[in-house]
Coordinates of N, CA and C in Angstrom, one line a residue:
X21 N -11.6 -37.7 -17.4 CA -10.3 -37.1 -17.6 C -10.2 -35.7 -17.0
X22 N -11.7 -35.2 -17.0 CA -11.0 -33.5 -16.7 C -11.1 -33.5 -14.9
X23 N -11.6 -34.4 -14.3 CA -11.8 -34.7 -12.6 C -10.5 -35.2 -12.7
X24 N -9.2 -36.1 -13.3 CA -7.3 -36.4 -12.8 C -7.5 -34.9 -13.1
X25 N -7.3 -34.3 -14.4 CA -6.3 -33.1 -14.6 C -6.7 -31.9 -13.6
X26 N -7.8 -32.0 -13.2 CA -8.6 -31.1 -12.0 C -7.5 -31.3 -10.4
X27 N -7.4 -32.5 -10.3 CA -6.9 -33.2 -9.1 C -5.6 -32.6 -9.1
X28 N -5.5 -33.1 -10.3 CA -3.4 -32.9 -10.7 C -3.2 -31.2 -10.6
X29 N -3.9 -30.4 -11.5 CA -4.1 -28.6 -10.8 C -4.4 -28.7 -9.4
X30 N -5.3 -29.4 -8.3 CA -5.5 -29.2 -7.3 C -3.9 -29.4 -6.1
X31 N -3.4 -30.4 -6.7 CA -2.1 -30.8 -6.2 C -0.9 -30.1 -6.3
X32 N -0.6 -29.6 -7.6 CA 0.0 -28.9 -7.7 C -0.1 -27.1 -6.8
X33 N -1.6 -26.7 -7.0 CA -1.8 -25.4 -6.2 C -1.1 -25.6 -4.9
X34 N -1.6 -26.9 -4.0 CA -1.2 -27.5 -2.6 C 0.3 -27.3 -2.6
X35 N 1.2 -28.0 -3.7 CA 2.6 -28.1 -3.4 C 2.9 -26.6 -3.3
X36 N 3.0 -25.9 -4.6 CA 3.3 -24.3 -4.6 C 3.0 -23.4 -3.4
X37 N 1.9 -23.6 -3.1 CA 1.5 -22.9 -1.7 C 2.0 -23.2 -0.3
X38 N 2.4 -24.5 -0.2 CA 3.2 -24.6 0.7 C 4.5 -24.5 1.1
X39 N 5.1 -24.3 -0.6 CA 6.2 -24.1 -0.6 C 6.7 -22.6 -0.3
X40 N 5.5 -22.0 -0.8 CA 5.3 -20.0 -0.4 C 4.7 -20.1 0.9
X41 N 3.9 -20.8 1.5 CA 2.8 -20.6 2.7 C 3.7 -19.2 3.9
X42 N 5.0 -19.1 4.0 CA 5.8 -18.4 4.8 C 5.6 -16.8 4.6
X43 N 5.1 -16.7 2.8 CA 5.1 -15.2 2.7 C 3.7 -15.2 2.6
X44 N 3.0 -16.0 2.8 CA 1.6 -15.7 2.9 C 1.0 -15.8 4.4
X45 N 2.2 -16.5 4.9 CA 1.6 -16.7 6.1 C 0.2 -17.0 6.4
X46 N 0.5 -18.7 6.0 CA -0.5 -19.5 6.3 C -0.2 -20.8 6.9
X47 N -1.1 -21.1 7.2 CA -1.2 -22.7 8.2 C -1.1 -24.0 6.8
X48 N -1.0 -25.2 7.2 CA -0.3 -25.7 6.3 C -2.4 -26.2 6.1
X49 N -2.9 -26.4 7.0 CA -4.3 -27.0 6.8 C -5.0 -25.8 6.0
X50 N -4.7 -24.5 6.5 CA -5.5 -23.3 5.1 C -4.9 -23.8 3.8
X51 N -3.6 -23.7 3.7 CA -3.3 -24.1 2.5 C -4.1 -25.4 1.8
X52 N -4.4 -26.4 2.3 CA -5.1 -27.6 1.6 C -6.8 -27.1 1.6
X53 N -6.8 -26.2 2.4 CA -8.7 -25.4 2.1 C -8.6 -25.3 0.6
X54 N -7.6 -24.0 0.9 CA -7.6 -23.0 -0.1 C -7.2 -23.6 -1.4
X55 N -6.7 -24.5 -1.7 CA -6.0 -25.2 -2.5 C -7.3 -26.2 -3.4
X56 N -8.2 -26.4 -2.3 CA -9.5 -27.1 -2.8 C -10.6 -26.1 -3.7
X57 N -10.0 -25.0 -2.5 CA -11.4 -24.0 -2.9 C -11.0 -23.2 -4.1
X58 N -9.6 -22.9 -4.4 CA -8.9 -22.7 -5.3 C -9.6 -23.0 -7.1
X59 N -9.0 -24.7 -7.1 CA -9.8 -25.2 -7.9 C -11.4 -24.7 -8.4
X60 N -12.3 -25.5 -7.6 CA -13.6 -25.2 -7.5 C -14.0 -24.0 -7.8
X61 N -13.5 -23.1 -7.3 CA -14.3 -21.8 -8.1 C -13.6 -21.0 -9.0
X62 N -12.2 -21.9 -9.9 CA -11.7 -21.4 -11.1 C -12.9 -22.3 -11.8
X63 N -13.4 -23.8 -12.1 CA -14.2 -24.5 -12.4 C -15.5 -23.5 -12.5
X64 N -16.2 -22.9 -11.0 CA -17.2 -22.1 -11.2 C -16.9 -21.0 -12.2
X65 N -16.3 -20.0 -12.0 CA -15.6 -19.4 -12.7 C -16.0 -19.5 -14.7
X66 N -15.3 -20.4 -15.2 CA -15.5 -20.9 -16.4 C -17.0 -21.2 -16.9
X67 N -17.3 -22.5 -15.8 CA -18.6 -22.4 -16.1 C -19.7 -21.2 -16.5
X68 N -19.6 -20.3 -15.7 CA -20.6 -19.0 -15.4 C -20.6 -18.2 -16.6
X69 N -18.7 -17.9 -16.7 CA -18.7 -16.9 -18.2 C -19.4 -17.4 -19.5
X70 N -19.1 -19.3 -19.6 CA -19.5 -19.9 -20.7 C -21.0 -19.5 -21.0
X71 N -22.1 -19.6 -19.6 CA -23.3 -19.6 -19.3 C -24.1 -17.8 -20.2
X72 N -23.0 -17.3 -19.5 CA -22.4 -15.6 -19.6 C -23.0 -15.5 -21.1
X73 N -22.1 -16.4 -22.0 CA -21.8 -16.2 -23.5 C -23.0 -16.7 -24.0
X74 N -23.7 -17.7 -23.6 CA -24.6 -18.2 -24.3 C -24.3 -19.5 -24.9
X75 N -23.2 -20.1 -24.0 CA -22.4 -21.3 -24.5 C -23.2 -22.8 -24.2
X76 N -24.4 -22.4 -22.8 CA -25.1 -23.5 -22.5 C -24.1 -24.1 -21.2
X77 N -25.1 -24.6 -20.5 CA -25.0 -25.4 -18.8 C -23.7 -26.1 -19.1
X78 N -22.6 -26.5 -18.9 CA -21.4 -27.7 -18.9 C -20.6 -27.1 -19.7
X79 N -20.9 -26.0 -20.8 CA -19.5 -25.6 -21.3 C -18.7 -24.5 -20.3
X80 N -17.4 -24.3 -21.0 CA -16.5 -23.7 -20.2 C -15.8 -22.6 -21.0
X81 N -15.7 -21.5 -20.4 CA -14.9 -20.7 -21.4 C -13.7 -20.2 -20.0
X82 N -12.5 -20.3 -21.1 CA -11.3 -20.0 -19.9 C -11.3 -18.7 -19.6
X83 N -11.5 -17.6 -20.3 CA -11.8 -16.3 -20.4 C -12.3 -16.1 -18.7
X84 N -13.1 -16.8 -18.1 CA -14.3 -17.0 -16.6 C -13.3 -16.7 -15.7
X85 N -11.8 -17.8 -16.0 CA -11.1 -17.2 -15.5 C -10.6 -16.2 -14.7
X86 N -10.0 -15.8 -16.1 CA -8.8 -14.8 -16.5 C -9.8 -13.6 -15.6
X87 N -10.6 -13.4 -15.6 CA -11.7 -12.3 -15.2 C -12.3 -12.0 -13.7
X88 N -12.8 -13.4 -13.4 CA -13.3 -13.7 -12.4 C -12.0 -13.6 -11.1
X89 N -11.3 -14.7 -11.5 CA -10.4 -15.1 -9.9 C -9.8 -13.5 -9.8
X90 N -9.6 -12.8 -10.3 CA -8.8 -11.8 -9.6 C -9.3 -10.7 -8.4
X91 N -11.4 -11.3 -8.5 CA -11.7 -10.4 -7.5 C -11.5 -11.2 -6.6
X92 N -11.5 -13.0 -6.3 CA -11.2 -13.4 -5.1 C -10.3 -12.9 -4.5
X93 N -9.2 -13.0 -5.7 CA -7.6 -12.8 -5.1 C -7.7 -11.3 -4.7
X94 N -8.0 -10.5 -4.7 CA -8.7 -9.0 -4.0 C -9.2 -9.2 -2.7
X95 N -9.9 -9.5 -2.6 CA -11.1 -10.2 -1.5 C -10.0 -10.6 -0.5
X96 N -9.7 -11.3 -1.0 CA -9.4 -12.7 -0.1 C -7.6 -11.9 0.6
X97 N -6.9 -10.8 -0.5 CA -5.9 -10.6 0.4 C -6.4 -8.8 1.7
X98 N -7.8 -8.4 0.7 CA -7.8 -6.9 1.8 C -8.6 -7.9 3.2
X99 N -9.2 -9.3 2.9 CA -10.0 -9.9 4.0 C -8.7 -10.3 4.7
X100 N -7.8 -10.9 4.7 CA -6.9 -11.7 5.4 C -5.3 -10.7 5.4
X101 N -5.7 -9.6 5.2 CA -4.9 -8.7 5.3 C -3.2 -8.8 4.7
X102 N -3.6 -9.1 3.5 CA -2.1 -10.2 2.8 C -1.5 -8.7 2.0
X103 N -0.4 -9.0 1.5 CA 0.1 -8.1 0.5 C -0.7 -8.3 -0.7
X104 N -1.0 -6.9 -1.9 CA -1.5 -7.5 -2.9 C -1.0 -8.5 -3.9
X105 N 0.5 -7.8 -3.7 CA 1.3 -7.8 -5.0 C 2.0 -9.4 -4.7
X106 N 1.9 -9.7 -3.6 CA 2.2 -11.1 -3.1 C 1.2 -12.3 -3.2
X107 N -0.2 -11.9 -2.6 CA -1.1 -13.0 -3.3 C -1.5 -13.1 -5.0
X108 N -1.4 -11.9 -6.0 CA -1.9 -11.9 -6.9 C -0.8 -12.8 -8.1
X109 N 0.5 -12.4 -7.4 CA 1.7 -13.3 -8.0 C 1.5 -14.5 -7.7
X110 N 1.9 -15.2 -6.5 CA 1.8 -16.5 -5.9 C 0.4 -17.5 -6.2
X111 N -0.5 -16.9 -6.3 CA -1.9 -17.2 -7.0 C -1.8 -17.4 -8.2
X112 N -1.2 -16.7 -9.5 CA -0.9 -16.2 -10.2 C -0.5 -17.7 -11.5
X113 N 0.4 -18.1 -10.5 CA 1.2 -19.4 -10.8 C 0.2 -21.0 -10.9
X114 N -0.7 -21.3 -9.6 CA -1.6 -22.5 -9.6 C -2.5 -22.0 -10.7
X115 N -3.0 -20.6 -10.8 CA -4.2 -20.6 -11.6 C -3.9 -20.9 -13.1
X116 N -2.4 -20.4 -13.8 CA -2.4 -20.5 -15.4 C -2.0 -22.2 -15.2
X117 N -1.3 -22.7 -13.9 CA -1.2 -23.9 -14.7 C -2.5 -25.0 -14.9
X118 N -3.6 -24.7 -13.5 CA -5.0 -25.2 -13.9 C -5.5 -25.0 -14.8
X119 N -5.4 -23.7 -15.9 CA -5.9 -23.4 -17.0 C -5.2 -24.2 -17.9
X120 N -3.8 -24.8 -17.5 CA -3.0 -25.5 -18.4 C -3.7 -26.5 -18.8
X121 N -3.9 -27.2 -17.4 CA -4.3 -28.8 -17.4 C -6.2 -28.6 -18.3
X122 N -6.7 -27.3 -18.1 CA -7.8 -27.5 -18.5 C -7.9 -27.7 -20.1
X123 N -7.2 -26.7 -20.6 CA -6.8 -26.6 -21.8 C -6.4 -28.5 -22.2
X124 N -5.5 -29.0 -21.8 CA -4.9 -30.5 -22.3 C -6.4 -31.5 -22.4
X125 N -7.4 -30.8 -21.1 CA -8.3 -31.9 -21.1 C -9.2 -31.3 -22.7
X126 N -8.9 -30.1 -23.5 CA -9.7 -30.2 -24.5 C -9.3 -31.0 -26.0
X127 N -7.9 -31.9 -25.6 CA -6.8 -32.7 -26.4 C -8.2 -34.2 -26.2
X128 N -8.6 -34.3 -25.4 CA -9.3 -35.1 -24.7 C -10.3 -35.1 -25.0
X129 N -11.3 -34.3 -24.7 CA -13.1 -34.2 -25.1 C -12.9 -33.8 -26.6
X130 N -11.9 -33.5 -27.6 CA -12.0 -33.6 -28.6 C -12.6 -31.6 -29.2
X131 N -12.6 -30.5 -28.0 CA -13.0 -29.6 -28.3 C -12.4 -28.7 -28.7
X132 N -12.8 -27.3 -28.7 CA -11.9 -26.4 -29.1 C -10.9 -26.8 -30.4
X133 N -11.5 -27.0 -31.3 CA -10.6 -27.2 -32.5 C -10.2 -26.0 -33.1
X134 N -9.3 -26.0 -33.9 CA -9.1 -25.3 -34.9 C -9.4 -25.4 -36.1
X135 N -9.1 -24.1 -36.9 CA -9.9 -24.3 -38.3 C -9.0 -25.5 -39.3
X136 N -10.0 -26.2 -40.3 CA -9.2 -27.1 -41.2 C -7.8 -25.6 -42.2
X137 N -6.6 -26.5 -42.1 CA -6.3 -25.5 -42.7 C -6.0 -25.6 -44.3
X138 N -6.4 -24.1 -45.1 CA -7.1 -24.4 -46.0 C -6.1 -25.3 -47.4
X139 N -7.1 -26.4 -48.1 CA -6.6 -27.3 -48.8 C -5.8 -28.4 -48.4
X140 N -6.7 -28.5 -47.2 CA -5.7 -29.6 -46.3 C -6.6 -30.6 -45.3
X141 N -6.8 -31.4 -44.7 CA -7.4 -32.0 -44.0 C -7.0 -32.2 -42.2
X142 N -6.1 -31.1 -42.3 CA -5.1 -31.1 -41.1 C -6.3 -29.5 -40.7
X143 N -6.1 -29.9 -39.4 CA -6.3 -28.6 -38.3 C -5.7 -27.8 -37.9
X144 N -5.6 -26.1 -37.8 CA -4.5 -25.7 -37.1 C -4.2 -26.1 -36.0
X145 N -3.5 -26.2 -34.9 CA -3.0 -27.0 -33.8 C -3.1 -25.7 -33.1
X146 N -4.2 -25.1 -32.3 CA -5.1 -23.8 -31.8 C -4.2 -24.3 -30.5
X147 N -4.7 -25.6 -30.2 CA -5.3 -26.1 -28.6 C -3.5 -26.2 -28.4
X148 N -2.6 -26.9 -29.0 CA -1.5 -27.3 -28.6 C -0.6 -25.8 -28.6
X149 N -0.8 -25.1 -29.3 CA -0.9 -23.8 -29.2 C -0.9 -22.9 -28.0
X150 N -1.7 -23.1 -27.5 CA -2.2 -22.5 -25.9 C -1.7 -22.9 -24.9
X151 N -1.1 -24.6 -25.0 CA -0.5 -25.1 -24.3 C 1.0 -24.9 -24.0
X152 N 1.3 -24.8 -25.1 CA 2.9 -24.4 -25.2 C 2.8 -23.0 -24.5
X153 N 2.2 -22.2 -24.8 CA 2.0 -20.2 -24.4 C 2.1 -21.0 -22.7
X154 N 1.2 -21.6 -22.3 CA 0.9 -21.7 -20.6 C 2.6 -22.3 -20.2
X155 N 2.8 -23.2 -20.3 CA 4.2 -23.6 -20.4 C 5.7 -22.3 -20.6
X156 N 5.6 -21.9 -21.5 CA 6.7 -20.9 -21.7 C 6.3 -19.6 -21.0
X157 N 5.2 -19.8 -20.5 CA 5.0 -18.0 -19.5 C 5.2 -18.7 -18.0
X158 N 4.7 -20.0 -17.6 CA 5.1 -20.4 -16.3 C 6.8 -20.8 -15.9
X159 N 7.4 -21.4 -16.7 CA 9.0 -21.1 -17.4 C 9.4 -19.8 -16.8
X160 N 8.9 -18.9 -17.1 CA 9.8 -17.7 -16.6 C 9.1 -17.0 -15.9
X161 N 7.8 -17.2 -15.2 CA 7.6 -16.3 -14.1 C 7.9 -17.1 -13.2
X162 N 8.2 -18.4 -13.0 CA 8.2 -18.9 -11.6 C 9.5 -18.6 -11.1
X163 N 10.3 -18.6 -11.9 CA 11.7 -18.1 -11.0 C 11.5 -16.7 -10.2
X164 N 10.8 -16.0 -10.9 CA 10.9 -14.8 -10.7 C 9.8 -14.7 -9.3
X165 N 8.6 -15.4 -9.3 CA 7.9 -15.6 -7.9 C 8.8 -16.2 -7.2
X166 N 9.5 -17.1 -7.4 CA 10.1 -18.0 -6.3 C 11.2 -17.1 -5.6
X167 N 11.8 -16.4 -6.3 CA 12.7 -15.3 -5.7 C 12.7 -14.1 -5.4
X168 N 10.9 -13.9 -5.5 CA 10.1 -12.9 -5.3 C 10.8 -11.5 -6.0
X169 N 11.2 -11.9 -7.1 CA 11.4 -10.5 -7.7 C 10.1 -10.0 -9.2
X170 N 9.1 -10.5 -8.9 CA 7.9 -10.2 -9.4 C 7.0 -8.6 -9.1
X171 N 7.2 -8.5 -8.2 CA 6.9 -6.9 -8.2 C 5.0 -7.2 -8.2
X172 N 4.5 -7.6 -8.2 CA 2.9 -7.8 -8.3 C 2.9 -7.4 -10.1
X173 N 3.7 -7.6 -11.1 CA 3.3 -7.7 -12.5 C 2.9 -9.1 -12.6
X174 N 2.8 -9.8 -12.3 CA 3.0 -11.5 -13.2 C 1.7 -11.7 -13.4
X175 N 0.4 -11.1 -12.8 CA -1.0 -11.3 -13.3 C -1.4 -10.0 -14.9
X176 N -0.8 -8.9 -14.4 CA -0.9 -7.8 -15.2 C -0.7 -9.0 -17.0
X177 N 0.6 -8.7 -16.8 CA 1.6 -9.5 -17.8 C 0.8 -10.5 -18.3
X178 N 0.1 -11.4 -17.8 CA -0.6 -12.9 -18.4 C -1.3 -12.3 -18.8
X179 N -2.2 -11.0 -18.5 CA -3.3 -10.5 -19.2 C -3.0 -9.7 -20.6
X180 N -2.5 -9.2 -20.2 CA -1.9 -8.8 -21.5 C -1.3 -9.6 -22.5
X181 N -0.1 -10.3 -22.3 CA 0.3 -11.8 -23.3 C -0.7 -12.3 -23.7
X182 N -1.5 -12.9 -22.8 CA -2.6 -14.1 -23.3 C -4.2 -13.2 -24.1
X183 N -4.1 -12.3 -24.1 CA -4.9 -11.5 -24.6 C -4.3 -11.1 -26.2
X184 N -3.1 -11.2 -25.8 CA -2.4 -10.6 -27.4 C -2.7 -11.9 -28.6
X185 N -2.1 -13.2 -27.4 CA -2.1 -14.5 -27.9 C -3.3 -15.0 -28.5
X186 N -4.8 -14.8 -27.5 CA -5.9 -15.5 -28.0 C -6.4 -14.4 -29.5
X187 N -5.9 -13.4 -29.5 CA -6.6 -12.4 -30.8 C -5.9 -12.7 -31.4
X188 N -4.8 -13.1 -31.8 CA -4.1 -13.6 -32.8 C -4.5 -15.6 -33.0
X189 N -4.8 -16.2 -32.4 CA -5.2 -17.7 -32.2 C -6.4 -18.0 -32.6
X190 N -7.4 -17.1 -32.2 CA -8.6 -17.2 -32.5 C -9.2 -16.8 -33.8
X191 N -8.1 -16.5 -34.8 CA -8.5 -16.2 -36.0 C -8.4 -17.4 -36.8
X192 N -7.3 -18.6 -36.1 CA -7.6 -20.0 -36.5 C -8.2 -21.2 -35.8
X193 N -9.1 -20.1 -34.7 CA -10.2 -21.4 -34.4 C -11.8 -21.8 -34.8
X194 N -11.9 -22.6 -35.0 CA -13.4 -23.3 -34.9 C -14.4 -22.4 -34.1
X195 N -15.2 -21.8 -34.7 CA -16.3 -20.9 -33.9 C -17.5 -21.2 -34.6
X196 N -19.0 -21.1 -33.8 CA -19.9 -21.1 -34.4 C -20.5 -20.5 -35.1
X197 N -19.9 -19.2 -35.9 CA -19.8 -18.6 -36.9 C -19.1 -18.6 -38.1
X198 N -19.4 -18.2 -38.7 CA -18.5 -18.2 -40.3 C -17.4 -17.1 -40.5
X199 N -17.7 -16.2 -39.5 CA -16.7 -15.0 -39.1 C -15.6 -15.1 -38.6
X200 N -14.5 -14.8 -39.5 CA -12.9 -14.7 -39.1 C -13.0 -14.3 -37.1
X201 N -13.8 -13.0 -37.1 CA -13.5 -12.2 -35.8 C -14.8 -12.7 -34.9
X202 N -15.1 -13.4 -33.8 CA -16.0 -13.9 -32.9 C -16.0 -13.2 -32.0
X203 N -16.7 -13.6 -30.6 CA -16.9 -13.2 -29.6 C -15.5 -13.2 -28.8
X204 N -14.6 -14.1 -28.4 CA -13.4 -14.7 -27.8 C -12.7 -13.6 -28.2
X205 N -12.5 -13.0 -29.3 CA -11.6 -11.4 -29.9 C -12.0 -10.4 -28.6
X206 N -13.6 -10.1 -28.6 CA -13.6 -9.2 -27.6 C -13.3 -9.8 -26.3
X207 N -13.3 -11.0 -25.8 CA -12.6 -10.4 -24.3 C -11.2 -11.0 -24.7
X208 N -10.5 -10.8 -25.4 CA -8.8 -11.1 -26.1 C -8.6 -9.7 -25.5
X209 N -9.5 -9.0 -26.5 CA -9.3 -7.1 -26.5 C -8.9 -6.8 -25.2
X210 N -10.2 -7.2 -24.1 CA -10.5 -6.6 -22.6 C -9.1 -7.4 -21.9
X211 N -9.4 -8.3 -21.7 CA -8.1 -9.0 -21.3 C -6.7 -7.8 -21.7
X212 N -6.2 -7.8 -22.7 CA -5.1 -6.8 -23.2 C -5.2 -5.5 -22.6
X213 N -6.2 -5.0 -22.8 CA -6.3 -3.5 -22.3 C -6.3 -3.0 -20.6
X214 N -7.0 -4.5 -20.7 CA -6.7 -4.4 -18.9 C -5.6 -4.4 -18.2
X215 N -4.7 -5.6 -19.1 CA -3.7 -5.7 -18.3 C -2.3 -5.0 -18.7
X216 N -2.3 -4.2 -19.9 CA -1.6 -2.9 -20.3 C -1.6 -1.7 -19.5
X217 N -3.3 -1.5 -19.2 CA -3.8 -0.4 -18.6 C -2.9 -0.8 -16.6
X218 N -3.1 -1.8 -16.0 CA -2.9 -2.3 -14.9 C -1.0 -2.2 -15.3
X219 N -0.3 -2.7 -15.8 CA 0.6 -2.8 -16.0 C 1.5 -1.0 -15.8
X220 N 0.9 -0.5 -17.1 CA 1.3 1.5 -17.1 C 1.1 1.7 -15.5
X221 N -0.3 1.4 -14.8 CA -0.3 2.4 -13.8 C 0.8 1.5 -12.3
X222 N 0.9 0.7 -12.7 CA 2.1 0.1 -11.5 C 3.6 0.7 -12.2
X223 N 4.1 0.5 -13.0 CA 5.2 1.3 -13.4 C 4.8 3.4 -12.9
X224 N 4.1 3.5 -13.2 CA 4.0 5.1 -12.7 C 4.0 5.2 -11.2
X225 N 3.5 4.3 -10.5 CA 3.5 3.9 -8.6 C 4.8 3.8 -8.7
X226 N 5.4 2.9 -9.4 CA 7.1 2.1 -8.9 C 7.5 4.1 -9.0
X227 N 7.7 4.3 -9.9 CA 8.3 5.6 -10.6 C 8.4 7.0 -9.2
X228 N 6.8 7.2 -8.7 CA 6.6 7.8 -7.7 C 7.2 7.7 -6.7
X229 N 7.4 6.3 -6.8 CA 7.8 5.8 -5.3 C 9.3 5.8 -5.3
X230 N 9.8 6.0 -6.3 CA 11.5 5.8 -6.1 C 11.7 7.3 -6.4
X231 N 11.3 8.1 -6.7 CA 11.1 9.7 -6.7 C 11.5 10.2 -5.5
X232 N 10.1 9.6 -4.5 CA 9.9 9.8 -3.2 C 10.9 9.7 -2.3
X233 N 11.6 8.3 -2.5 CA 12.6 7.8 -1.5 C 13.9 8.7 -2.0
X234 N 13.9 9.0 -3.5 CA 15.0 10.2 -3.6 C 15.0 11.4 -3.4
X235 N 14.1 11.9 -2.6 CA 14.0 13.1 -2.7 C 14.3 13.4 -1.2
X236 N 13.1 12.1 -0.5 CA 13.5 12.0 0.6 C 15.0 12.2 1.5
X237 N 15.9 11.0 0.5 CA 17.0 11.0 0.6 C 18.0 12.1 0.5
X238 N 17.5 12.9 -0.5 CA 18.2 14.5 -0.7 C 18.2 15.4 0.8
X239 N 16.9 14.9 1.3 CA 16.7 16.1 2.4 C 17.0 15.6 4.2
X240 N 17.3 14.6 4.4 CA 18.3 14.0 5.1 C 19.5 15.3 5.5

C-alpha cells in the first residue's frame, strides 16, 4: 500500500509541476525527473531521521521531512538559479501532500496510534487528525500558490502550524514511553521556532523593502 500512495504522491508532484513548470521554467521531461526524484528522497529523508532517533532500519519519522527537503529545495534553486520564494512555495504543495498520503498509509500498517482514551476502548484518532490538518492547510495555500500570491511564506507557515499541531497531538499519541512529553515534542518545538523565527525575518525584508521603494519614490 505505501509503493500506490508513493506513486499517487509521485503523480500528483508530476501534475502540479507541470501545471507551474512556466514559473519554474522547466522542461516537461525535468519535471517527470524531478517529480521521481522528488519522491525518493522525501522517502530517504524519513527514513534517515527515523534511523536519526533510534527508531531502527524501515521506520519512518515525517519530521525527516519537514527538516531535510528544504536544503534540497535551497540547493536545487541557488544550483538552477530559480527564485527562492518560488521553488520553496511550488515544492511546498507536492511535499505536504506526499506527507499526506504517507500519513493515510499509517490508517494501513496499522501504526502511529493514539493513546486508548481513558475508560474507553476507543483510540484517540492522532492519525486521522493529521490528515485532516494536511488537507485544510493544502485548501488554502493552493490557491494562493496557484495565483502566486504566496510571497515565499507557505513553507515558513507549515512549519510553524504543523509544529503547533504535532505538540498539541502528540500528547495523545502512542510512544514508547510512559511520558505524556516524548521525543516528537522536541522537533514539534524546532519545527515552530524555526518557522516563526523564518516567518518574523521575511516580514522585516517585506517591511524594508516597501520603506525602500518609498522613500525611493519621495526622491524622484
Amino acid at each position: 500500500m505505501l509503493l500506490v500512495l508513493l506513486s499517487v504522491g509521485a503523480i500528483f508532484t508530476f501534475v502540479w509541476l507541470m501545471l507551474l513548470r512556466k514559473r519554474l521554467k522547466m522542461a516537461w521531461y525535468a519535471v517527470l525527473i524531478i517529480s521521481i526524484l522528488h519522491v525518493l528522497f522525501g522517502v530517504l529523508c524519513v527514513r534517515v531521521f527515523a534511523w536519526f532517533e533510534g527508531s531502527g532500519v524501515g521506520a519512518m519519522s515525517l519530521f525527516g521531512a519537514v527538516f531535510i527537503m528544504p536544503v534540497a529545495y535551497f540547493a536545487g534553486a541557488k544550483l538552477f538559479k530559480r527564485p527562492l520564494a518560488d521553488v520553496f512555495d511550488i515544492f511546498a504543495v507536492p511535499m505536504i501532500f506526499t506527507l499526506l498520503c504517507a500519513r493515510v498509509n499509517c490508517l494501513f500498517a496499522g501504526c502511529c496510534l493514539g493513546r486508548y482514551i481513558p475508560g474507553t476502548s476507543t483510540r484517540w484518532p492522532t492519525r486521522e487528525a493529521e490528515i485532516v490538518y494536511y488537507i485544510v492547510f493544502l485548501a488554502i495555500v493552493i490557491p494562493l500558490v496557484w495565483k502566486n500570491k504566496s510571497g515565499g511564506r507557505i513553507y515558513p507557515v507549515y512549519m510553524l502550524s504543523y509544529g503547533i499541531f504535532r505538540a498539541v497531538v502528540e500528547c495523545f499519541r502512542e510512544a514508547n514511553s510512559d511520558t505524556l512529553f516524548h521525543l516528537s515534542h522536541v522537533w514539534a518545538l524546532v519545527a515552530l521556532v524555526l518557522g516563526l523565527s523564518i516567518y518574523i525575518e521575511q516580514k522585516k525584508l517585506q517591511r524594508r523593502s516597501a520603506r525602500g521603494k518609498k522613500q525611493g519614490g519621495h526622491n524622484k
